[in-house]
Structures are given as C-alpha cells and as structure tokens.
Amino acid sequence: MKIVDEREKNLDDKAYRNIQELESYAENTQSSLLYLTLEILGIKDLHADHAASHIGKAQGIVTCLRAMPYHGSRRRVFLPMDICMLHGVSQEDFLRKNRDKNVRDVIYDIASQAHLHLKHARSFHKSVPVKAFPAFLQTVALEDYLKKIQQVDFDIFHPSLQQKNTLLPLSLYIRSWRKRY
C-alpha cells in the first residue's frame, strides 16, 4: 500500500523541492519493493532492511537522473529544485540541454548522493545474510551508471549514457558468484 500511496501523491508530476523529498519518494517506492523481495526470500534482518533502504534510495536517485533526457524532451524536469537553485540553474537550462558547468554541478551533487547511499548500503555487507544478496544485485547496474556519468563529466545529455553496457550481465554473474552486492 505504501508504494501505491506514494505514486498517488506523485501523480501531479511536480519537481522535487529538495533531495530529501526525492529520497522519501525512493524510500516509499524502490526500497519498499526491496523489502517485499527480502520478505519473499524469507529474510527478516535489520541490517538487510537498512541496506535495502539505502539501495532503494540510490535506485530512485539514479532513475531520476537516467530519465532526465526523456522527461526533458517532454518539457518536464523532476530534479530537486534546491540543488538547482544552489547552482543557479533553471528548469529551462535542462530543457535546452545546456551543458554548462553549473548544470553539470547539479548532476554531480545528485549523483554523489546516490553514490553515498550505495557506499552506505555496502558498509553492511558483512552483516547482511548471504541469502539477501540476489535482491541487492541491482547495485551493479547503479554503480555502472554512476561510473559512466562520471566518465562524461556529469553531462546528463551525453549519448553514451543512453547506450547499453554489454558487459553488465558478466558483471552481475561475477558479483553473484562472489556473493558481493
């Protein structure tokens, strides 16, 4: 019900006022899906839940970033407005696909928050039951996107960010074999 309630609140398609609002949305949607996955796997563990919370927040933030070019093409911007205002960037800058340093700084700040959540989730690695690891393998794709966006100097509109990583399945296999998320 938490997922449905959160989506209903978000149907008006307004930009997030701040990063905390985006994280709250991600917690109530993405993290809730991870909690359900853990429950299906029969895992009731505080550390796994804490890791799921941070992974869900990272997933929500990365999804917001990945969708920016698509939403921008439909004249919508959902990035947190507090970070945009901090760097003097308007929604129109994103709609015009502006690639100035200020725009890249906004993306850097948002991507950094996702990276911090991933790092925090991984700090529980030794405390999380091994049975939970399959639920957390999405971190491989999240980390891949965050590395790609860093390589293009946080240019959210760079064409390489819209291309598939053909080595992702191999990375997933290696991580699952090593029991690392």
mmCIF file with all atom_site columns, C-alpha atoms in Angstrom:
data_model
loop_
_atom_site.group_PDB
_atom_site.id
_atom_site.type_symbol
_atom_site.label_atom_id
_atom_site.label_alt_id
_atom_site.label_comp_id
_atom_site.label_asym_id
_atom_site.label_entity_id
_atom_site.label_seq_id
_atom_site.pdbx_PDB_ins_code
_atom_site.Cartn_x
_atom_site.Cartn_y
_atom_site.Cartn_z
_atom_site.occupancy
_atom_site.B_iso_or_equiv
_atom_site.pdbx_formal_charge
_atom_site.auth_seq_id
_atom_site.auth_comp_id
_atom_site.auth_asym_id
_atom_site.auth_atom_id
_atom_site.pdbx_PDB_model_num
ATOM 1   C CA . MET A 1 1   ? 0.000  0.000   0.000   1.00 0.00 ? 1   MET A CA 1
ATOM 2   C CA . LYS A 1 2   ? 2.925  2.331   0.701   1.00 0.00 ? 2   LYS A CA 1
ATOM 3   C CA . ILE A 1 3   ? 4.018  2.095   -2.941  1.00 0.00 ? 3   ILE A CA 1
ATOM 4   C CA . VAL A 1 4   ? 0.519  2.829   -4.256  1.00 0.00 ? 4   VAL A CA 1
ATOM 5   C CA . ASP A 1 5   ? 0.008  5.725   -1.830  1.00 0.00 ? 5   ASP A CA 1
ATOM 6   C CA . GLU A 1 6   ? 3.333  7.276   -2.796  1.00 0.00 ? 6   GLU A CA 1
ATOM 7   C CA . ARG A 1 7   ? 2.609  7.003   -6.518  1.00 0.00 ? 7   ARG A CA 1
ATOM 8   C CA . GLU A 1 8   ? -0.813 8.588   -5.998  1.00 0.00 ? 8   GLU A CA 1
ATOM 9   C CA . LYS A 1 9   ? 0.828  11.537  -4.225  1.00 0.00 ? 9   LYS A CA 1
ATOM 10  C CA . ASN A 1 10  ? 3.253  11.870  -7.107  1.00 0.00 ? 10  ASN A CA 1
ATOM 11  C CA . LEU A 1 11  ? 0.733  11.844  -9.969  1.00 0.00 ? 11  LEU A CA 1
ATOM 12  C CA . ASP A 1 12  ? 0.836  15.623  -10.329 1.00 0.00 ? 12  ASP A CA 1
ATOM 13  C CA . ASP A 1 13  ? 4.352  15.299  -11.804 1.00 0.00 ? 13  ASP A CA 1
ATOM 14  C CA . LYS A 1 14  ? 5.929  18.201  -9.958  1.00 0.00 ? 14  LYS A CA 1
ATOM 15  C CA . ALA A 1 15  ? 9.656  18.629  -9.473  1.00 0.00 ? 15  ALA A CA 1
ATOM 16  C CA . TYR A 1 16  ? 11.025 17.579  -6.114  1.00 0.00 ? 16  TYR A CA 1
ATOM 17  C CA . ARG A 1 17  ? 11.549 20.564  -3.823  1.00 0.00 ? 17  ARG A CA 1
ATOM 18  C CA . ASN A 1 18  ? 14.712 19.076  -2.346  1.00 0.00 ? 18  ASN A CA 1
ATOM 19  C CA . ILE A 1 19  ? 16.847 15.937  -2.339  1.00 0.00 ? 19  ILE A CA 1
ATOM 20  C CA . GLN A 1 20  ? 15.116 14.716  0.831   1.00 0.00 ? 20  GLN A CA 1
ATOM 21  C CA . GLU A 1 21  ? 11.771 14.702  -0.996  1.00 0.00 ? 21  GLU A CA 1
ATOM 22  C CA . LEU A 1 22  ? 13.302 12.603  -3.790  1.00 0.00 ? 22  LEU A CA 1
ATOM 23  C CA . GLU A 1 23  ? 14.823 10.247  -1.208  1.00 0.00 ? 23  GLU A CA 1
ATOM 24  C CA . SER A 1 24  ? 11.488 9.937   0.575   1.00 0.00 ? 24  SER A CA 1
ATOM 25  C CA . TYR A 1 25  ? 9.791  9.040   -2.693  1.00 0.00 ? 25  TYR A CA 1
ATOM 26  C CA . ALA A 1 26  ? 12.524 6.478   -3.434  1.00 0.00 ? 26  ALA A CA 1
ATOM 27  C CA . GLU A 1 27  ? 12.235 5.015   0.079   1.00 0.00 ? 27  GLU A CA 1
ATOM 28  C CA . ASN A 1 28  ? 8.480  4.568   -0.262  1.00 0.00 ? 28  ASN A CA 1
ATOM 29  C CA . THR A 1 29  ? 8.684  3.040   -3.742  1.00 0.00 ? 29  THR A CA 1
ATOM 30  C CA . GLN A 1 30  ? 12.040 1.444   -4.599  1.00 0.00 ? 30  GLN A CA 1
ATOM 31  C CA . SER A 1 31  ? 13.001 0.489   -1.045  1.00 0.00 ? 31  SER A CA 1
ATOM 32  C CA . SER A 1 32  ? 9.527  -0.898  -0.414  1.00 0.00 ? 32  SER A CA 1
ATOM 33  C CA . LEU A 1 33  ? 9.984  -3.218  -3.402  1.00 0.00 ? 33  LEU A CA 1
ATOM 34  C CA . LEU A 1 34  ? 13.255 -4.410  -1.917  1.00 0.00 ? 34  LEU A CA 1
ATOM 35  C CA . TYR A 1 35  ? 11.581 -5.021  1.450   1.00 0.00 ? 35  TYR A CA 1
ATOM 36  C CA . LEU A 1 36  ? 8.985  -7.147  -0.339  1.00 0.00 ? 36  LEU A CA 1
ATOM 37  C CA . THR A 1 37  ? 11.747 -9.049  -2.151  1.00 0.00 ? 37  THR A CA 1
ATOM 38  C CA . LEU A 1 38  ? 13.505 -9.730  1.150   1.00 0.00 ? 38  LEU A CA 1
ATOM 39  C CA . GLU A 1 39  ? 10.244 -10.938 2.640   1.00 0.00 ? 39  GLU A CA 1
ATOM 40  C CA . ILE A 1 40  ? 9.724  -13.295 -0.310  1.00 0.00 ? 40  ILE A CA 1
ATOM 41  C CA . LEU A 1 41  ? 13.237 -14.628 0.250   1.00 0.00 ? 41  LEU A CA 1
ATOM 42  C CA . GLY A 1 42  ? 12.301 -15.253 3.898   1.00 0.00 ? 42  GLY A CA 1
ATOM 43  C CA . ILE A 1 43  ? 14.779 -12.723 5.249   1.00 0.00 ? 43  ILE A CA 1
ATOM 44  C CA . LYS A 1 44  ? 13.935 -10.765 8.364   1.00 0.00 ? 44  LYS A CA 1
ATOM 45  C CA . ASP A 1 45  ? 17.101 -8.930  9.248   1.00 0.00 ? 45  ASP A CA 1
ATOM 46  C CA . LEU A 1 46  ? 17.661 -5.373  10.425  1.00 0.00 ? 46  LEU A CA 1
ATOM 47  C CA . HIS A 1 47  ? 20.941 -4.988  8.504   1.00 0.00 ? 47  HIS A CA 1
ATOM 48  C CA . ALA A 1 48  ? 19.371 -6.284  5.281   1.00 0.00 ? 48  ALA A CA 1
ATOM 49  C CA . ASP A 1 49  ? 16.488 -3.833  5.730   1.00 0.00 ? 49  ASP A CA 1
ATOM 50  C CA . HIS A 1 50  ? 18.904 -0.963  6.333   1.00 0.00 ? 50  HIS A CA 1
ATOM 51  C CA . ALA A 1 51  ? 20.904 -1.887  3.214   1.00 0.00 ? 51  ALA A CA 1
ATOM 52  C CA . ALA A 1 52  ? 17.640 -2.172  1.239   1.00 0.00 ? 52  ALA A CA 1
ATOM 53  C CA . SER A 1 53  ? 16.660 1.311   2.363   1.00 0.00 ? 53  SER A CA 1
ATOM 54  C CA . HIS A 1 54  ? 19.887 2.826   1.042   1.00 0.00 ? 54  HIS A CA 1
ATOM 55  C CA . ILE A 1 55  ? 19.884 0.777   -2.169  1.00 0.00 ? 55  ILE A CA 1
ATOM 56  C CA . GLY A 1 56  ? 16.296 1.843   -2.846  1.00 0.00 ? 56  GLY A CA 1
ATOM 57  C CA . LYS A 1 57  ? 17.201 5.492   -2.330  1.00 0.00 ? 57  LYS A CA 1
ATOM 58  C CA . ALA A 1 58  ? 20.174 5.148   -4.679  1.00 0.00 ? 58  ALA A CA 1
ATOM 59  C CA . GLN A 1 59  ? 17.915 3.426   -7.236  1.00 0.00 ? 59  GLN A CA 1
ATOM 60  C CA . GLY A 1 60  ? 15.368 6.236   -7.029  1.00 0.00 ? 60  GLY A CA 1
ATOM 61  C CA . ILE A 1 61  ? 18.008 8.931   -7.474  1.00 0.00 ? 61  ILE A CA 1
ATOM 62  C CA . VAL A 1 62  ? 19.680 7.155   -10.395 1.00 0.00 ? 62  VAL A CA 1
ATOM 63  C CA . THR A 1 63  ? 16.310 6.560   -12.040 1.00 0.00 ? 63  THR A CA 1
ATOM 64  C CA . CYS A 1 64  ? 15.573 10.287  -11.764 1.00 0.00 ? 64  CYS A CA 1
ATOM 65  C CA . LEU A 1 65  ? 18.922 11.081  -13.407 1.00 0.00 ? 65  LEU A CA 1
ATOM 66  C CA . ARG A 1 66  ? 18.587 8.454   -16.136 1.00 0.00 ? 66  ARG A CA 1
ATOM 67  C CA . ALA A 1 67  ? 15.119 9.689   -17.036 1.00 0.00 ? 67  ALA A CA 1
ATOM 68  C CA . MET A 1 68  ? 16.154 13.344  -17.303 1.00 0.00 ? 68  MET A CA 1
ATOM 69  C CA . PRO A 1 69  ? 16.762 13.346  -21.097 1.00 0.00 ? 69  PRO A CA 1
ATOM 70  C CA . TYR A 1 70  ? 13.432 11.584  -21.686 1.00 0.00 ? 70  TYR A CA 1
ATOM 71  C CA . HIS A 1 71  ? 11.471 13.889  -19.390 1.00 0.00 ? 71  HIS A CA 1
ATOM 72  C CA . GLY A 1 72  ? 13.287 16.924  -20.758 1.00 0.00 ? 72  GLY A CA 1
ATOM 73  C CA . SER A 1 73  ? 12.151 16.010  -24.267 1.00 0.00 ? 73  SER A CA 1
ATOM 74  C CA . ARG A 1 74  ? 8.599  16.239  -22.893 1.00 0.00 ? 74  ARG A CA 1
ATOM 75  C CA . ARG A 1 75  ? 9.334  19.593  -21.226 1.00 0.00 ? 75  ARG A CA 1
ATOM 76  C CA . ARG A 1 76  ? 9.421  18.199  -17.686 1.00 0.00 ? 76  ARG A CA 1
ATOM 77  C CA . VAL A 1 77  ? 12.147 18.415  -15.071 1.00 0.00 ? 77  VAL A CA 1
ATOM 78  C CA . PHE A 1 78  ? 11.974 16.404  -11.862 1.00 0.00 ? 78  PHE A CA 1
ATOM 79  C CA . LEU A 1 79  ? 15.409 17.148  -10.416 1.00 0.00 ? 79  LEU A CA 1
ATOM 80  C CA . PRO A 1 80  ? 15.482 18.591  -6.870  1.00 0.00 ? 80  PRO A CA 1
ATOM 81  C CA . MET A 1 81  ? 14.945 22.341  -7.095  1.00 0.00 ? 81  MET A CA 1
ATOM 82  C CA . ASP A 1 82  ? 17.063 23.175  -4.030  1.00 0.00 ? 82  ASP A CA 1
ATOM 83  C CA . ILE A 1 83  ? 20.187 21.823  -5.733  1.00 0.00 ? 83  ILE A CA 1
ATOM 84  C CA . CYS A 1 84  ? 19.302 23.587  -8.984  1.00 0.00 ? 84  CYS A CA 1
ATOM 85  C CA . MET A 1 85  ? 18.862 26.905  -7.143  1.00 0.00 ? 85  MET A CA 1
ATOM 86  C CA . LEU A 1 86  ? 22.111 26.356  -5.228  1.00 0.00 ? 86  LEU A CA 1
ATOM 87  C CA . HIS A 1 87  ? 23.967 26.302  -8.552  1.00 0.00 ? 87  HIS A CA 1
ATOM 88  C CA . GLY A 1 88  ? 21.854 28.968  -10.258 1.00 0.00 ? 88  GLY A CA 1
ATOM 89  C CA . VAL A 1 89  ? 20.339 26.548  -12.757 1.00 0.00 ? 89  VAL A CA 1
ATOM 90  C CA . SER A 1 90  ? 16.758 26.819  -14.011 1.00 0.00 ? 90  SER A CA 1
ATOM 91  C CA . GLN A 1 91  ? 14.486 24.141  -15.425 1.00 0.00 ? 91  GLN A CA 1
ATOM 92  C CA . GLU A 1 92  ? 14.857 25.853  -18.773 1.00 0.00 ? 92  GLU A CA 1
ATOM 93  C CA . ASP A 1 93  ? 18.608 25.061  -18.725 1.00 0.00 ? 93  ASP A CA 1
ATOM 94  C CA . PHE A 1 94  ? 17.746 21.362  -18.680 1.00 0.00 ? 94  PHE A CA 1
ATOM 95  C CA . LEU A 1 95  ? 15.040 21.724  -21.303 1.00 0.00 ? 95  LEU A CA 1
ATOM 96  C CA . ARG A 1 96  ? 17.559 23.399  -23.616 1.00 0.00 ? 96  ARG A CA 1
ATOM 97  C CA . LYS A 1 97  ? 20.092 20.627  -22.885 1.00 0.00 ? 97  LYS A CA 1
ATOM 98  C CA . ASN A 1 98  ? 22.540 23.140  -21.517 1.00 0.00 ? 98  ASN A CA 1
ATOM 99  C CA . ARG A 1 99  ? 25.916 21.563  -20.729 1.00 0.00 ? 99  ARG A CA 1
ATOM 100 C CA . ASP A 1 100 ? 27.464 24.386  -18.699 1.00 0.00 ? 100 ASP A CA 1
ATOM 101 C CA . LYS A 1 101 ? 29.488 23.732  -15.566 1.00 0.00 ? 101 LYS A CA 1
ATOM 102 C CA . ASN A 1 102 ? 26.597 24.784  -13.317 1.00 0.00 ? 102 ASN A CA 1
ATOM 103 C CA . VAL A 1 103 ? 24.297 22.183  -14.897 1.00 0.00 ? 103 VAL A CA 1
ATOM 104 C CA . ARG A 1 104 ? 26.984 19.515  -14.514 1.00 0.00 ? 104 ARG A CA 1
ATOM 105 C CA . ASP A 1 105 ? 27.462 20.579  -10.885 1.00 0.00 ? 105 ASP A CA 1
ATOM 106 C CA . VAL A 1 106 ? 23.765 19.923  -10.218 1.00 0.00 ? 106 VAL A CA 1
ATOM 107 C CA . ILE A 1 107 ? 24.111 16.433  -11.700 1.00 0.00 ? 107 ILE A CA 1
ATOM 108 C CA . TYR A 1 108 ? 27.323 15.870  -9.721  1.00 0.00 ? 108 TYR A CA 1
ATOM 109 C CA . ASP A 1 109 ? 25.594 16.738  -6.433  1.00 0.00 ? 109 ASP A CA 1
ATOM 110 C CA . ILE A 1 110 ? 22.641 14.468  -7.152  1.00 0.00 ? 110 ILE A CA 1
ATOM 111 C CA . ALA A 1 111 ? 24.813 11.577  -8.390  1.00 0.00 ? 111 ALA A CA 1
ATOM 112 C CA . SER A 1 112 ? 27.048 11.977  -5.332  1.00 0.00 ? 112 SER A CA 1
ATOM 113 C CA . GLN A 1 113 ? 24.048 11.456  -3.088  1.00 0.00 ? 113 GLN A CA 1
ATOM 114 C CA . ALA A 1 114 ? 23.235 8.190   -4.900  1.00 0.00 ? 114 ALA A CA 1
ATOM 115 C CA . HIS A 1 115 ? 26.872 7.117   -4.575  1.00 0.00 ? 115 HIS A CA 1
ATOM 116 C CA . LEU A 1 116 ? 26.798 7.817   -0.822  1.00 0.00 ? 116 LEU A CA 1
ATOM 117 C CA . HIS A 1 117 ? 23.711 5.634   -0.440  1.00 0.00 ? 117 HIS A CA 1
ATOM 118 C CA . LEU A 1 118 ? 25.408 2.790   -2.338  1.00 0.00 ? 118 LEU A CA 1
ATOM 119 C CA . LYS A 1 119 ? 28.525 3.145   -0.229  1.00 0.00 ? 119 LYS A CA 1
ATOM 120 C CA . HIS A 1 120 ? 26.471 3.130   2.959   1.00 0.00 ? 120 HIS A CA 1
ATOM 121 C CA . ALA A 1 121 ? 24.497 0.045   1.840   1.00 0.00 ? 121 ALA A CA 1
ATOM 122 C CA . ARG A 1 122 ? 27.736 -1.778  1.104   1.00 0.00 ? 122 ARG A CA 1
ATOM 123 C CA . SER A 1 123 ? 29.079 -0.953  4.549   1.00 0.00 ? 123 SER A CA 1
ATOM 124 C CA . PHE A 1 124 ? 26.571 -3.540  5.857   1.00 0.00 ? 124 PHE A CA 1
ATOM 125 C CA . HIS A 1 125 ? 27.981 -6.240  3.570   1.00 0.00 ? 125 HIS A CA 1
ATOM 126 C CA . LYS A 1 126 ? 29.384 -8.393  6.368   1.00 0.00 ? 126 LYS A CA 1
ATOM 127 C CA . SER A 1 127 ? 26.212 -8.146  8.457   1.00 0.00 ? 127 SER A CA 1
ATOM 128 C CA . VAL A 1 128 ? 23.687 -8.909  5.712   1.00 0.00 ? 128 VAL A CA 1
ATOM 129 C CA . PRO A 1 129 ? 22.680 -12.569 5.295   1.00 0.00 ? 129 PRO A CA 1
ATOM 130 C CA . VAL A 1 130 ? 24.080 -14.118 2.110   1.00 0.00 ? 130 VAL A CA 1
ATOM 131 C CA . LYS A 1 131 ? 20.525 -15.129 1.120   1.00 0.00 ? 131 LYS A CA 1
ATOM 132 C CA . ALA A 1 132 ? 19.734 -11.412 0.646   1.00 0.00 ? 132 ALA A CA 1
ATOM 133 C CA . PHE A 1 133 ? 22.438 -10.756 -1.946  1.00 0.00 ? 133 PHE A CA 1
ATOM 134 C CA . PRO A 1 134 ? 20.354 -11.649 -5.027  1.00 0.00 ? 134 PRO A CA 1
ATOM 135 C CA . ALA A 1 135 ? 17.881 -8.926  -4.037  1.00 0.00 ? 135 ALA A CA 1
ATOM 136 C CA . PHE A 1 136 ? 20.701 -6.387  -3.962  1.00 0.00 ? 136 PHE A CA 1
ATOM 137 C CA . LEU A 1 137 ? 22.410 -7.174  -7.272  1.00 0.00 ? 137 LEU A CA 1
ATOM 138 C CA . GLN A 1 138 ? 20.794 -4.110  -8.839  1.00 0.00 ? 138 GLN A CA 1
ATOM 139 C CA . THR A 1 139 ? 23.657 -2.194  -7.224  1.00 0.00 ? 139 THR A CA 1
ATOM 140 C CA . VAL A 1 140 ? 25.856 -3.429  -10.096 1.00 0.00 ? 140 VAL A CA 1
ATOM 141 C CA . ALA A 1 141 ? 23.758 -1.548  -12.661 1.00 0.00 ? 141 ALA A CA 1
ATOM 142 C CA . LEU A 1 142 ? 23.534 1.509   -10.404 1.00 0.00 ? 142 LEU A CA 1
ATOM 143 C CA . GLU A 1 143 ? 27.279 1.617   -9.940  1.00 0.00 ? 143 GLU A CA 1
ATOM 144 C CA . ASP A 1 144 ? 27.780 1.142   -13.684 1.00 0.00 ? 144 ASP A CA 1
ATOM 145 C CA . TYR A 1 145 ? 25.609 4.175   -14.481 1.00 0.00 ? 145 TYR A CA 1
ATOM 146 C CA . LEU A 1 146 ? 27.292 6.320   -11.837 1.00 0.00 ? 146 LEU A CA 1
ATOM 147 C CA . LYS A 1 147 ? 30.721 5.439   -13.278 1.00 0.00 ? 147 LYS A CA 1
ATOM 148 C CA . LYS A 1 148 ? 29.548 6.224   -16.815 1.00 0.00 ? 148 LYS A CA 1
ATOM 149 C CA . ILE A 1 149 ? 28.150 9.597   -15.782 1.00 0.00 ? 149 ILE A CA 1
ATOM 150 C CA . GLN A 1 150 ? 31.424 10.419  -14.028 1.00 0.00 ? 150 GLN A CA 1
ATOM 151 C CA . GLN A 1 151 ? 33.396 9.491   -17.169 1.00 0.00 ? 151 GLN A CA 1
ATOM 152 C CA . VAL A 1 152 ? 31.415 12.029  -19.222 1.00 0.00 ? 152 VAL A CA 1
ATOM 153 C CA . ASP A 1 153 ? 31.991 14.718  -16.576 1.00 0.00 ? 153 ASP A CA 1
ATOM 154 C CA . PHE A 1 154 ? 28.353 14.642  -15.395 1.00 0.00 ? 154 PHE A CA 1
ATOM 155 C CA . ASP A 1 155 ? 26.954 15.641  -18.784 1.00 0.00 ? 155 ASP A CA 1
ATOM 156 C CA . ILE A 1 156 ? 23.478 14.165  -18.358 1.00 0.00 ? 156 ILE A CA 1
ATOM 157 C CA . PHE A 1 157 ? 22.787 14.523  -22.083 1.00 0.00 ? 157 PHE A CA 1
ATOM 158 C CA . HIS A 1 158 ? 25.869 12.650  -23.324 1.00 0.00 ? 158 HIS A CA 1
ATOM 159 C CA . PRO A 1 159 ? 24.784 9.987   -25.862 1.00 0.00 ? 159 PRO A CA 1
ATOM 160 C CA . SER A 1 160 ? 26.904 7.255   -24.239 1.00 0.00 ? 160 SER A CA 1
ATOM 161 C CA . LEU A 1 161 ? 24.629 7.343   -21.186 1.00 0.00 ? 161 LEU A CA 1
ATOM 162 C CA . GLN A 1 162 ? 21.756 6.033   -23.315 1.00 0.00 ? 162 GLN A CA 1
ATOM 163 C CA . GLN A 1 163 ? 23.709 3.009   -24.567 1.00 0.00 ? 163 GLN A CA 1
ATOM 164 C CA . LYS A 1 164 ? 23.572 -0.476  -23.089 1.00 0.00 ? 164 LYS A CA 1
ATOM 165 C CA . ASN A 1 165 ? 26.531 -1.933  -21.278 1.00 0.00 ? 165 ASN A CA 1
ATOM 166 C CA . THR A 1 166 ? 27.034 -5.293  -22.981 1.00 0.00 ? 166 THR A CA 1
ATOM 167 C CA . LEU A 1 167 ? 29.304 -6.442  -20.145 1.00 0.00 ? 167 LEU A CA 1
ATOM 168 C CA . LEU A 1 168 ? 26.667 -5.847  -17.459 1.00 0.00 ? 168 LEU A CA 1
ATOM 169 C CA . PRO A 1 169 ? 25.455 -9.488  -17.442 1.00 0.00 ? 169 PRO A CA 1
ATOM 170 C CA . LEU A 1 170 ? 29.051 -10.635 -16.898 1.00 0.00 ? 170 LEU A CA 1
ATOM 171 C CA . SER A 1 171 ? 29.468 -8.139  -14.042 1.00 0.00 ? 171 SER A CA 1
ATOM 172 C CA . LEU A 1 172 ? 26.240 -9.385  -12.481 1.00 0.00 ? 172 LEU A CA 1
ATOM 173 C CA . TYR A 1 173 ? 27.403 -13.001 -12.766 1.00 0.00 ? 173 TYR A CA 1
ATOM 174 C CA . ILE A 1 174 ? 30.770 -12.239 -11.173 1.00 0.00 ? 174 ILE A CA 1
ATOM 175 C CA . ARG A 1 175 ? 29.183 -10.304 -8.305  1.00 0.00 ? 175 ARG A CA 1
ATOM 176 C CA . SER A 1 176 ? 26.623 -13.054 -7.666  1.00 0.00 ? 176 SER A CA 1
ATOM 177 C CA . TRP A 1 177 ? 29.363 -15.704 -7.767  1.00 0.00 ? 177 TRP A CA 1
ATOM 178 C CA . ARG A 1 178 ? 31.461 -13.707 -5.286  1.00 0.00 ? 178 ARG A CA 1
ATOM 179 C CA . LYS A 1 179 ? 28.401 -13.040 -3.113  1.00 0.00 ? 179 LYS A CA 1
ATOM 180 C CA . ARG A 1 180 ? 29.002 -9.271  -3.304  1.00 0.00 ? 180 ARG A CA 1
ATOM 181 C CA . TYR A 1 181 ? 26.470 -6.569  -3.988  1.00 0.00 ? 181 TYR A CA 1
#
